[in-house]
mmCIF file of C-alpha atoms in Angstrom:
data_model
loop_
_atom_site.group_PDB
_atom_site.id
_atom_site.type_symbol
_atom_site.label_atom_id
_atom_site.label_comp_id
_atom_site.label_asym_id
_atom_site.label_seq_id
_atom_site.Cartn_x
_atom_site.Cartn_y
_atom_site.Cartn_z
ATOM 1 C CA MET A 515 0.000 0.000 0.000
ATOM 2 C CA ALA A 516 1.140 3.550 -0.771
ATOM 3 C CA ARG A 517 -0.140 6.937 0.357
ATOM 4 C CA PHE A 518 -0.727 10.177 -1.552
ATOM 5 C CA THR A 519 -1.313 13.277 0.587
ATOM 6 C CA LEU A 520 -1.801 16.916 -0.409
ATOM 7 C CA PRO A 521 -3.343 19.985 1.266
ATOM 8 C CA ARG A 522 -7.110 19.793 1.408
ATOM 9 C CA ASP A 523 -7.426 23.141 -0.396
ATOM 10 C CA LEU A 524 -4.982 24.735 -2.823
ATOM 11 C CA TYR A 525 -5.805 28.175 -4.213
ATOM 12 C CA HIS A 526 -3.723 29.319 -7.165
ATOM 13 C CA GLY A 527 -3.505 32.121 -9.686
ATOM 14 C CA LYS A 528 -2.982 35.849 -9.460
ATOM 15 C CA GLY A 529 -4.932 37.430 -6.623
ATOM 16 C CA SER A 530 -5.503 34.177 -4.765
ATOM 17 C CA LEU A 531 -3.893 35.687 -1.647
ATOM 18 C CA GLU A 532 -7.279 37.254 -0.932
ATOM 19 C CA GLU A 533 -8.631 33.797 -0.051
ATOM 20 C CA ILE A 534 -7.054 34.343 3.381
ATOM 21 C CA LYS A 535 -10.085 36.388 4.381
ATOM 22 C CA ASN A 536 -12.246 33.261 4.213
ATOM 23 C CA LEU A 537 -10.391 31.401 6.978
ATOM 24 C CA LYS A 538 -12.649 30.571 9.936
ATOM 25 C CA GLY A 539 -11.229 30.962 13.427
ATOM 26 C CA LYS A 540 -10.479 33.222 16.387
ATOM 27 C CA LYS A 541 -6.726 33.810 16.366
ATOM 28 C CA ALA A 542 -3.991 33.581 13.744
ATOM 29 C CA ILE A 543 -0.237 33.810 14.154
ATOM 30 C CA VAL A 544 1.624 34.861 11.002
ATOM 31 C CA VAL A 545 5.179 33.511 10.643
ATOM 32 C CA VAL A 546 7.347 35.464 8.209
ATOM 33 C CA GLY A 547 10.991 35.911 7.228
ATOM 34 C CA GLY A 548 13.414 38.762 6.938
ATOM 35 C CA GLY A 549 11.396 41.621 5.492
ATOM 36 C CA SER A 550 10.652 41.238 1.770
ATOM 37 C CA MET A 551 7.012 40.323 2.388
ATOM 38 C CA LYS A 552 6.635 43.453 4.524
ATOM 39 C CA ARG A 553 8.576 45.581 2.051
ATOM 40 C CA PHE A 554 6.363 44.580 -0.872
ATOM 41 C CA GLY A 555 3.140 44.998 1.109
ATOM 42 C CA PHE A 556 2.106 41.345 1.218
ATOM 43 C CA LEU A 557 2.395 41.017 5.000
ATOM 44 C CA ASP A 558 0.099 44.002 5.509
ATOM 45 C CA ARG A 559 -2.411 42.481 3.105
ATOM 46 C CA VAL A 560 -2.381 39.135 4.897
ATOM 47 C CA GLU A 561 -2.856 40.850 8.250
ATOM 48 C CA ALA A 562 -5.733 42.933 6.874
ATOM 49 C CA TYR A 563 -7.437 39.913 5.280
ATOM 50 C CA LEU A 564 -7.206 37.932 8.515
ATOM 51 C CA LYS A 565 -8.679 40.822 10.502
ATOM 52 C CA GLU A 566 -11.441 41.122 7.896
ATOM 53 C CA ALA A 567 -12.154 37.436 8.613
ATOM 54 C CA GLY A 568 -12.591 38.355 12.278
ATOM 55 C CA LEU A 569 -9.330 36.848 13.572
ATOM 56 C CA GLU A 570 -7.032 38.398 16.154
ATOM 57 C CA VAL A 571 -3.543 38.496 14.612
ATOM 58 C CA LYS A 572 -0.031 38.223 16.030
ATOM 59 C CA LEU A 573 3.205 38.316 14.008
ATOM 60 C CA PHE A 574 6.347 36.246 14.437
ATOM 61 C CA GLU A 575 8.890 38.012 12.231
ATOM 62 C CA GLY A 576 12.523 37.525 11.336
ATOM 63 C CA VAL A 577 12.848 33.825 10.529
ATOM 64 C CA GLU A 578 16.354 33.501 9.098
ATOM 65 C CA PRO A 579 17.371 31.646 5.928
ATOM 66 C CA ASP A 580 17.987 28.015 6.916
ATOM 67 C CA PRO A 581 15.903 28.381 10.111
ATOM 68 C CA SER A 582 17.488 27.301 13.371
ATOM 69 C CA VAL A 583 16.340 25.103 16.209
ATOM 70 C CA GLU A 584 16.413 28.216 18.424
ATOM 71 C CA THR A 585 14.034 30.142 16.127
ATOM 72 C CA VAL A 586 11.646 27.195 16.107
ATOM 73 C CA MET A 587 11.588 27.091 19.896
ATOM 74 C CA LYS A 588 10.984 30.859 20.180
ATOM 75 C CA GLY A 589 8.068 30.653 17.761
ATOM 76 C CA ALA A 590 6.545 27.687 19.553
ATOM 77 C CA GLN A 591 6.752 29.569 22.840
ATOM 78 C CA MET A 592 4.928 32.556 21.322
ATOM 79 C CA MET A 593 2.252 30.204 19.996
ATOM 80 C CA ARG A 594 1.767 28.604 23.415
ATOM 81 C CA GLU A 595 1.256 32.069 24.926
ATOM 82 C CA PHE A 596 -1.051 33.375 22.159
ATOM 83 C CA GLU A 597 -2.954 30.100 21.479
ATOM 84 C CA PRO A 598 -3.797 30.567 17.773
ATOM 85 C CA ASP A 599 -6.151 28.247 15.928
ATOM 86 C CA TRP A 600 -4.520 29.166 12.582
ATOM 87 C CA ILE A 601 -0.807 29.228 11.807
ATOM 88 C CA VAL A 602 -0.215 31.228 8.627
ATOM 89 C CA ALA A 603 3.304 31.071 7.176
ATOM 90 C CA ILE A 604 4.246 33.431 4.342
ATOM 91 C CA GLY A 605 7.503 33.814 2.425
ATOM 92 C CA GLY A 606 10.177 31.461 1.178
ATOM 93 C CA GLY A 607 10.766 27.937 2.324
ATOM 94 C CA SER A 608 12.437 29.076 5.551
ATOM 95 C CA PRO A 609 9.481 30.672 7.393
ATOM 96 C CA ILE A 610 7.116 27.938 6.208
ATOM 97 C CA ASP A 611 9.504 25.175 7.276
ATOM 98 C CA ALA A 612 10.094 26.885 10.618
ATOM 99 C CA ALA A 613 6.367 27.314 11.207
ATOM 100 C CA LYS A 614 5.771 23.606 10.547
ATOM 101 C CA ALA A 615 8.229 22.672 13.286
ATOM 102 C CA MET A 616 6.828 25.363 15.613
ATOM 103 C CA TRP A 617 3.401 23.816 15.101
ATOM 104 C CA ALA A 618 4.559 20.486 16.536
ATOM 105 C CA PHE A 619 6.133 22.068 19.619
ATOM 106 C CA TYR A 620 3.088 24.302 20.129
ATOM 107 C CA GLU A 621 0.734 21.352 20.251
ATOM 108 C CA TYR A 622 3.168 19.027 22.062
ATOM 109 C CA PRO A 623 5.439 21.108 24.348
ATOM 110 C CA ASP A 624 7.051 18.009 25.851
ATOM 111 C CA THR A 625 8.181 16.475 22.565
ATOM 112 C CA THR A 626 11.856 16.701 21.685
ATOM 113 C CA PHE A 627 13.628 17.713 18.521
ATOM 114 C CA GLU A 628 15.313 14.315 18.498
ATOM 115 C CA ASP A 629 11.868 12.669 18.409
ATOM 116 C CA LEU A 630 10.846 14.744 15.373
ATOM 117 C CA CYS A 631 14.050 13.927 13.502
ATOM 118 C CA ILE A 632 12.883 10.311 13.208
ATOM 119 C CA PRO A 633 11.073 10.163 9.831
ATOM 120 C CA PHE A 634 7.292 9.914 10.078
ATOM 121 C CA ASN A 635 7.332 10.048 13.876
ATOM 122 C CA PHE A 636 5.351 13.254 14.518
ATOM 123 C CA PRO A 637 2.480 13.203 16.976
ATOM 124 C CA THR A 638 -1.018 13.821 15.591
ATOM 125 C CA LEU A 639 -1.377 17.542 14.852
ATOM 126 C CA ARG A 640 -4.459 19.793 14.518
ATOM 127 C CA THR A 641 -5.374 19.406 18.166
ATOM 128 C CA LYS A 642 -4.970 23.187 18.557
ATOM 129 C CA ALA A 643 -4.395 24.753 15.129
ATOM 130 C CA GLN A 644 -4.615 24.380 11.364
ATOM 131 C CA PHE A 645 -1.917 25.504 8.959
ATOM 132 C CA CYS A 646 -1.968 27.782 5.901
ATOM 133 C CA ALA A 647 1.155 28.192 3.745
ATOM 134 C CA ILE A 648 1.760 31.013 1.255
ATOM 135 C CA PRO A 649 5.019 30.670 -0.726
ATOM 136 C CA SER A 650 6.853 33.650 -2.195
ATOM 137 C CA THR A 651 9.585 31.633 -3.913
ATOM 138 C CA SER A 652 9.318 29.057 -6.676
ATOM 139 C CA GLY A 653 11.353 26.157 -5.401
ATOM 140 C CA THR A 654 10.826 24.435 -2.068
ATOM 141 C CA ALA A 655 7.096 23.698 -2.559
ATOM 142 C CA THR A 656 6.903 23.328 1.206
ATOM 143 C CA GLU A 657 3.328 24.621 0.925
ATOM 144 C CA VAL A 658 2.267 21.175 -0.327
ATOM 145 C CA THR A 659 4.825 18.855 1.241
ATOM 146 C CA ALA A 660 5.240 16.675 4.300
ATOM 147 C CA PHE A 661 8.732 18.077 4.913
ATOM 148 C CA SER A 662 10.588 20.783 6.791
ATOM 149 C CA VAL A 663 14.331 21.436 6.996
ATOM 150 C CA ILE A 664 15.712 22.872 10.247
ATOM 151 C CA THR A 665 19.374 23.642 10.962
ATOM 152 C CA ASP A 666 21.275 22.867 14.141
ATOM 153 C CA TYR A 667 24.070 25.424 13.855
ATOM 154 C CA HIS A 668 25.922 24.065 16.894
ATOM 155 C CA LYS A 669 26.284 20.695 15.203
ATOM 156 C CA GLY A 670 26.530 22.085 11.659
ATOM 157 C CA ILE A 671 23.756 19.783 10.414
ATOM 158 C CA LYS A 672 20.528 20.342 8.518
ATOM 159 C CA TYR A 673 17.733 18.041 9.634
ATOM 160 C CA PRO A 674 14.999 17.144 7.157
ATOM 161 C CA LEU A 675 11.814 16.554 9.160
ATOM 162 C CA ALA A 676 9.325 14.272 7.443
ATOM 163 C CA ASP A 677 5.731 13.467 8.352
ATOM 164 C CA PHE A 678 2.390 13.700 6.543
ATOM 165 C CA ASN A 679 1.061 15.487 9.646
ATOM 166 C CA ILE A 680 2.905 18.650 8.603
ATOM 167 C CA THR A 681 1.362 18.814 5.135
ATOM 168 C CA PRO A 682 -0.489 22.157 5.274
ATOM 169 C CA ASP A 683 -4.275 22.297 5.358
ATOM 170 C CA VAL A 684 -4.431 25.232 2.943
ATOM 171 C CA ALA A 685 -1.896 26.336 0.324
ATOM 172 C CA ILE A 686 -2.149 29.654 -1.506
ATOM 173 C CA VAL A 687 0.057 29.728 -4.611
ATOM 174 C CA ASP A 688 -0.216 33.329 -5.808
ATOM 175 C CA PRO A 689 2.379 34.210 -8.478
ATOM 176 C CA ASP A 690 2.240 37.893 -7.529
ATOM 177 C CA LEU A 691 4.498 37.058 -4.592
ATOM 178 C CA ALA A 692 7.042 35.213 -6.750
ATOM 179 C CA GLU A 693 7.445 38.203 -9.060
ATOM 180 C CA THR A 694 9.447 39.901 -6.286
ATOM 181 C CA MET A 695 12.283 37.330 -6.331
ATOM 182 C CA PRO A 696 15.790 38.587 -7.219
ATOM 183 C CA LYS A 697 17.667 36.822 -10.035
ATOM 184 C CA LYS A 698 19.947 34.649 -7.936
ATOM 185 C CA LEU A 699 17.050 33.403 -5.818
ATOM 186 C CA THR A 700 15.065 32.675 -8.989
ATOM 187 C CA ALA A 701 17.942 30.540 -10.273
ATOM 188 C CA HIS A 702 18.545 28.621 -7.057
ATOM 189 C CA THR A 703 14.896 27.931 -6.256
ATOM 190 C CA GLY A 704 14.207 26.900 -9.828
ATOM 191 C CA MET A 705 16.998 24.330 -9.826
ATOM 192 C CA ASP A 706 15.803 23.101 -6.443
ATOM 193 C CA ALA A 707 12.398 22.513 -8.038
ATOM 194 C CA ILE A 708 13.719 20.606 -11.050
ATOM 195 C CA THR A 709 15.814 18.473 -8.681
ATOM 196 C CA HIS A 710 12.664 17.693 -6.672
ATOM 197 C CA ALA A 711 10.876 16.528 -9.794
ATOM 198 C CA MET A 712 13.769 14.483 -11.194
ATOM 199 C CA GLU A 713 14.499 12.782 -7.896
ATOM 200 C CA ALA A 714 10.800 12.001 -7.443
ATOM 201 C CA TYR A 715 10.609 10.472 -10.927
ATOM 202 C CA VAL A 716 13.491 8.040 -10.332
ATOM 203 C CA SER A 717 12.731 7.414 -6.654
ATOM 204 C CA THR A 718 12.124 3.855 -5.534
ATOM 205 C CA LEU A 719 8.725 5.092 -4.256
ATOM 206 C CA HIS A 720 7.517 6.725 -7.484
ATOM 207 C CA CYS A 721 4.067 5.633 -8.614
ATOM 208 C CA ASP A 722 1.317 6.335 -11.139
ATOM 209 C CA TYR A 723 0.125 9.270 -9.019
ATOM 210 C CA THR A 724 3.519 11.003 -8.793
ATOM 211 C CA ASP A 725 5.007 10.297 -12.251
ATOM 212 C CA PRO A 726 2.798 12.658 -14.293
ATOM 213 C CA LEU A 727 3.253 15.478 -11.785
ATOM 214 C CA ALA A 728 7.044 15.049 -11.873
ATOM 215 C CA LEU A 729 7.305 14.872 -15.659
ATOM 216 C CA HIS A 730 5.048 17.860 -16.292
ATOM 217 C CA ALA A 731 6.923 19.907 -13.683
ATOM 218 C CA ILE A 732 10.266 19.045 -15.333
ATOM 219 C CA LYS A 733 8.989 20.107 -18.736
ATOM 220 C CA MET A 734 7.575 23.389 -17.384
ATOM 221 C CA ILE A 735 10.777 24.241 -15.513
ATOM 222 C CA HIS A 736 12.940 23.315 -18.494
ATOM 223 C CA ASN A 737 10.803 25.593 -20.683
ATOM 224 C CA ASP A 738 10.435 28.547 -18.309
ATOM 225 C CA LEU A 739 13.259 28.809 -15.762
ATOM 226 C CA ILE A 740 15.801 30.609 -17.948
ATOM 227 C CA ASP A 741 13.185 33.104 -19.147
ATOM 228 C CA SER A 742 11.981 33.603 -15.566
ATOM 229 C CA TYR A 743 15.580 34.251 -14.490
ATOM 230 C CA ASN A 744 15.909 36.838 -17.253
ATOM 231 C CA GLY A 745 12.842 38.760 -16.094
ATOM 232 C CA ASP A 746 9.943 37.299 -18.096
ATOM 233 C CA MET A 747 7.093 37.584 -15.582
ATOM 234 C CA ALA A 748 4.729 35.298 -17.489
ATOM 235 C CA ALA A 749 7.405 32.598 -17.243
ATOM 236 C CA ARG A 750 7.904 33.516 -13.561
ATOM 237 C CA ASP A 751 4.189 32.954 -12.956
ATOM 238 C CA ARG A 752 4.288 29.532 -14.647
ATOM 239 C CA MET A 753 7.343 28.580 -12.595
ATOM 240 C CA HIS A 754 5.331 29.165 -9.424
ATOM 241 C CA ASN A 755 2.902 26.476 -10.560
ATOM 242 C CA ALA A 756 5.664 24.176 -11.799
ATOM 243 C CA GLN A 757 7.522 24.137 -8.480
ATOM 244 C CA CYS A 758 4.257 23.322 -6.709
ATOM 245 C CA LEU A 759 3.630 20.345 -9.012
ATOM 246 C CA ALA A 760 7.182 19.151 -8.310
ATOM 247 C CA GLY A 761 6.405 19.402 -4.605
ATOM 248 C CA MET A 762 3.274 17.316 -4.974
ATOM 249 C CA ALA A 763 5.389 14.645 -6.649
ATOM 250 C CA PHE A 764 8.299 14.527 -4.220
ATOM 251 C CA SER A 765 6.212 14.847 -1.071
ATOM 252 C CA ASN A 766 4.696 11.492 -1.973
ATOM 253 C CA ALA A 767 7.518 9.773 -3.913
ATOM 254 C CA LEU A 768 10.280 11.191 -1.685
ATOM 255 C CA LEU A 769 13.741 12.226 -2.908
ATOM 256 C CA GLY A 770 17.284 10.902 -3.289
ATOM 257 C CA ILE A 771 20.926 11.548 -2.571
ATOM 258 C CA VAL A 772 21.164 14.945 -4.267
ATOM 259 C CA HIS A 773 19.140 16.181 -1.324
ATOM 260 C CA SER A 774 21.006 13.998 1.176
ATOM 261 C CA MET A 775 24.239 15.652 0.074
ATOM 262 C CA ALA A 776 22.764 19.157 0.022
ATOM 263 C CA HIS A 777 21.361 18.723 3.536
ATOM 264 C CA LYS A 778 24.620 17.530 5.008
ATOM 265 C CA THR A 779 27.029 19.889 3.199
ATOM 266 C CA GLY A 780 24.880 23.013 3.546
ATOM 267 C CA ALA A 781 25.972 24.031 7.040
ATOM 268 C CA ALA A 782 29.082 21.871 7.452
ATOM 269 C CA TYR A 783 31.871 24.348 6.669
ATOM 270 C CA SER A 784 33.198 27.397 8.491
ATOM 271 C CA GLY A 785 33.595 29.428 5.289
ATOM 272 C CA GLY A 786 29.836 29.812 4.886
ATOM 273 C CA HIS A 787 26.611 28.111 3.958
ATOM 274 C CA ILE A 788 26.118 26.398 0.621
ATOM 275 C CA VAL A 789 22.688 27.626 -0.453
ATOM 276 C CA HIS A 790 20.381 24.629 -0.780
ATOM 277 C CA GLY A 791 19.145 25.182 -4.341
ATOM 278 C CA CYS A 792 22.648 25.935 -5.587
ATOM 279 C CA ALA A 793 23.954 22.763 -3.927
ATOM 280 C CA ASN A 794 21.259 20.723 -5.657
ATOM 281 C CA ALA A 795 22.117 22.279 -9.007
ATOM 282 C CA MET A 796 25.825 21.488 -8.625
ATOM 283 C CA TYR A 797 25.272 17.920 -7.391
ATOM 284 C CA LEU A 798 22.454 16.841 -9.719
ATOM 285 C CA PRO A 799 24.596 16.043 -12.815
ATOM 286 C CA LYS A 800 27.014 13.957 -10.713
ATOM 287 C CA VAL A 801 24.220 12.030 -9.015
ATOM 288 C CA ILE A 802 22.492 11.283 -12.320
ATOM 289 C CA LYS A 803 25.763 9.784 -13.593
ATOM 290 C CA PHE A 804 26.121 7.723 -10.399
ATOM 291 C CA ASN A 805 22.500 6.533 -10.362
ATOM 292 C CA ALA A 806 22.496 5.675 -14.069
ATOM 293 C CA LYS A 807 24.665 2.621 -13.298
ATOM 294 C CA ASP A 808 21.319 1.176 -12.198
ATOM 295 C CA ALA A 809 19.479 0.072 -15.373
ATOM 296 C CA GLU A 810 16.012 1.064 -14.167
ATOM 297 C CA ALA A 811 17.221 4.522 -13.117
ATOM 298 C CA ALA A 812 18.965 4.969 -16.486
ATOM 299 C CA LYS A 813 15.726 4.059 -18.249
ATOM 300 C CA ARG A 814 13.765 6.620 -16.257
ATOM 301 C CA TYR A 815 16.351 9.377 -16.789
ATOM 302 C CA GLY A 816 16.074 8.528 -20.480
ATOM 303 C CA GLU A 817 12.306 9.012 -20.290
ATOM 304 C CA ILE A 818 12.858 12.451 -18.763
ATOM 305 C CA ALA A 819 15.303 13.357 -21.525
ATOM 306 C CA ARG A 820 12.880 12.281 -24.274
ATOM 307 C CA PHE A 821 9.983 14.108 -22.583
ATOM 308 C CA ILE A 822 11.832 17.431 -22.724
ATOM 309 C CA GLY A 823 12.946 16.871 -26.312
ATOM 310 C CA LEU A 824 16.564 15.766 -25.964
ATOM 311 C CA ASP A 825 18.155 13.459 -28.527
ATOM 312 C CA GLY A 826 19.628 9.998 -28.018
ATOM 313 C CA ASN A 827 19.197 6.476 -29.329
ATOM 314 C CA THR A 828 20.064 4.614 -26.129
ATOM 315 C CA ASP A 829 19.499 5.187 -22.438
ATOM 316 C CA GLU A 830 23.207 5.956 -22.063
ATOM 317 C CA GLU A 831 23.073 8.637 -24.762
ATOM 318 C CA LEU A 832 19.908 10.107 -23.257
ATOM 319 C CA VAL A 833 21.451 10.189 -19.779
ATOM 320 C CA ASP A 834 24.498 12.025 -21.125
ATOM 321 C CA ALA A 835 22.214 14.464 -22.962
ATOM 322 C CA LEU A 836 20.257 15.124 -19.770
ATOM 323 C CA ILE A 837 23.444 15.766 -17.794
ATOM 324 C CA ALA A 838 24.703 18.130 -20.495
ATOM 325 C CA GLU A 839 21.376 19.974 -20.490
ATOM 326 C CA ILE A 840 21.432 20.488 -16.716
ATOM 327 C CA ARG A 841 25.004 21.759 -16.880
ATOM 328 C CA SER A 842 23.976 24.119 -19.680
ATOM 329 C CA MET A 843 21.075 25.434 -17.594
ATOM 330 C CA ASN A 844 23.402 25.963 -14.638
ATOM 331 C CA LYS A 845 25.770 27.954 -16.837
ATOM 332 C CA GLU A 846 22.951 30.206 -18.089
ATOM 333 C CA LEU A 847 21.819 30.685 -14.480
ATOM 334 C CA ASP A 848 25.362 31.613 -13.357
ATOM 335 C CA ILE A 849 25.568 28.594 -11.043
ATOM 336 C CA PRO A 850 29.071 27.158 -10.469
ATOM 337 C CA THR A 851 29.965 23.664 -11.645
ATOM 338 C CA CYS A 852 31.386 22.506 -8.303
ATOM 339 C CA ILE A 853 31.824 23.283 -4.605
ATOM 340 C CA LYS A 854 35.389 24.541 -5.108
ATOM 341 C CA GLU A 855 34.058 27.350 -7.323
ATOM 342 C CA TYR A 856 31.142 28.221 -5.021
ATOM 343 C CA GLU A 857 31.081 31.921 -4.063
ATOM 344 C CA GLY A 858 34.656 32.422 -5.169
ATOM 345 C CA GLY A 859 36.021 29.499 -3.175
ATOM 346 C CA ILE A 860 34.636 30.077 0.337
ATOM 347 C CA ILE A 861 34.576 26.335 1.090
ATOM 348 C CA ASP A 862 38.186 25.634 2.059
ATOM 349 C CA GLU A 863 39.697 22.587 0.343
ATOM 350 C CA ALA A 864 41.554 21.374 3.429
ATOM 351 C CA GLU A 865 38.450 21.684 5.612
ATOM 352 C CA PHE A 866 36.356 19.895 2.988
ATOM 353 C CA ASN A 867 38.750 16.969 2.942
ATOM 354 C CA ASP A 868 39.127 16.909 6.737
ATOM 355 C CA LYS A 869 35.357 16.629 7.135
ATOM 356 C CA LEU A 870 34.753 14.400 4.112
ATOM 357 C CA ALA A 871 34.352 11.072 5.912
ATOM 358 C CA ALA A 872 32.027 12.507 8.558
ATOM 359 C CA VAL A 873 29.883 14.417 6.053
ATOM 360 C CA ALA A 874 29.676 11.357 3.802
ATOM 361 C CA GLU A 875 28.489 9.170 6.658
ATOM 362 C CA LEU A 876 25.847 11.720 7.635
ATOM 363 C CA ALA A 877 24.676 11.992 4.012
ATOM 364 C CA VAL A 878 24.281 8.216 3.731
ATOM 365 C CA GLY A 879 22.186 8.349 6.908
ATOM 366 C CA ASP A 880 20.000 11.191 5.665
ATOM 367 C CA ALA A 881 16.255 10.554 5.390
ATOM 368 C CA CYS A 882 16.371 11.062 1.606
ATOM 369 C CA THR A 883 18.911 8.317 0.930
ATOM 370 C CA GLY A 884 16.530 5.404 1.375
ATOM 371 C CA SER A 885 14.474 6.212 -1.727
ATOM 372 C CA ASN A 886 17.476 6.825 -4.004
ATOM 373 C CA PRO A 887 17.385 4.367 -6.933
ATOM 374 C CA ARG A 888 20.957 3.140 -6.369
ATOM 375 C CA ALA A 889 22.285 2.161 -2.949
ATOM 376 C CA ILE A 890 25.393 3.976 -1.789
ATOM 377 C CA THR A 891 28.063 3.204 0.810
ATOM 378 C CA PRO A 892 29.917 5.800 2.900
ATOM 379 C CA ALA A 893 33.069 5.130 0.804
ATOM 380 C CA GLU A 894 31.145 5.731 -2.427
ATOM 381 C CA MET A 895 29.594 8.854 -0.943
ATOM 382 C CA GLU A 896 33.082 10.167 -0.184
ATOM 383 C CA LYS A 897 34.024 9.636 -3.830
ATOM 384 C CA LEU A 898 30.830 11.298 -5.040
ATOM 385 C CA LEU A 899 31.277 14.326 -2.803
ATOM 386 C CA THR A 900 34.873 14.612 -3.994
ATOM 387 C CA CYS A 901 33.632 14.648 -7.596
ATOM 388 C CA CYS A 902 31.226 17.422 -6.606
ATOM 389 C CA TYR A 903 34.021 19.436 -4.976
ATOM 390 C CA TYR A 904 36.460 19.263 -7.880
ATOM 391 C CA ASP A 905 34.024 18.687 -10.803
ATOM 392 C CA LYS A 906 35.560 15.286 -11.479
ATOM 393 C CA GLU A 907 33.959 12.641 -13.688
ATOM 394 C CA VAL A 908 31.867 10.028 -11.869
ATOM 395 C CA ASP A 909 33.117 6.633 -13.048
ATOM 396 C CA PHE A 910 32.085 4.215 -10.300
#
């Protein structure tokens, strides 16, 4: 038996933000990030719509990129004091992910973060509040997924939390919000989205319900991401839908080792964070080459390549064409080919190699590794990460 879970209601299209005023309840807490939603007037609109619906409103502002355990705990404490029956998260993946984790600690103050890190081990939610997610970026699709990523900065580890309980009740996918994204964010979130769809399509848990969502999302992103990056707002609007479709696919089919590697390298180095979407973009070509040693994975990558119009007579040729196409997209999006080139070389080579064995072991243990189409050992993960650092050919 398999399961397919999505939000009960998903409102989409320009102007759909206004649907907020139809929420029924007494109190709403709005969780938001660093200021862009306030700067562009969307936070004020959400607050006004909620008040029009008759709800008392409180704001939790300032969720950082890659939200921390500490931020989650602060938000949960505010929720316990305010006692909202709606949690409304608006912005990029960070405030929505943080709000999902806050939700669990609000309803279950005695649970521990270690408990939640066990995949599909959340307690039953909705005993106190429902959840509405409003994304402003076109990548994470956390508005429709059973996932949240929280960072423990003391340990230098990103934890992917996974449970169908944290799939939002309501998602509002209004492209007006995505039109405010800067170029670099458009590139990184877009490549995050195409990675979601590709990993979902080759996942060991893919099924008839997830395959069409993944394929259509890949085609849309392939068609529209470059134009969106270059300022075409019609393409930007379509990308907002495409990333959501990718999220529907991966939330139910799960992911693979591109994400395992991105989670465990993101906060591992003293030189700085590797932005999640950029990490996915750099690692995806290497992982495709590694996974394609598995015949079934190679066949499915070939299906992706054909679906987006690439040429090749054999699965091997189609896989190579797909890898070349992703690398070409990265180049047009000004994304580096490898970790060594990231942000002018902020990830120190000696530190990378010193931490390689530990990071590799953590990546193998990541929640996303189990659904990767090809099994991987810690030694193989070390090799793969090394290829991603130096842009070496994957030949094992």
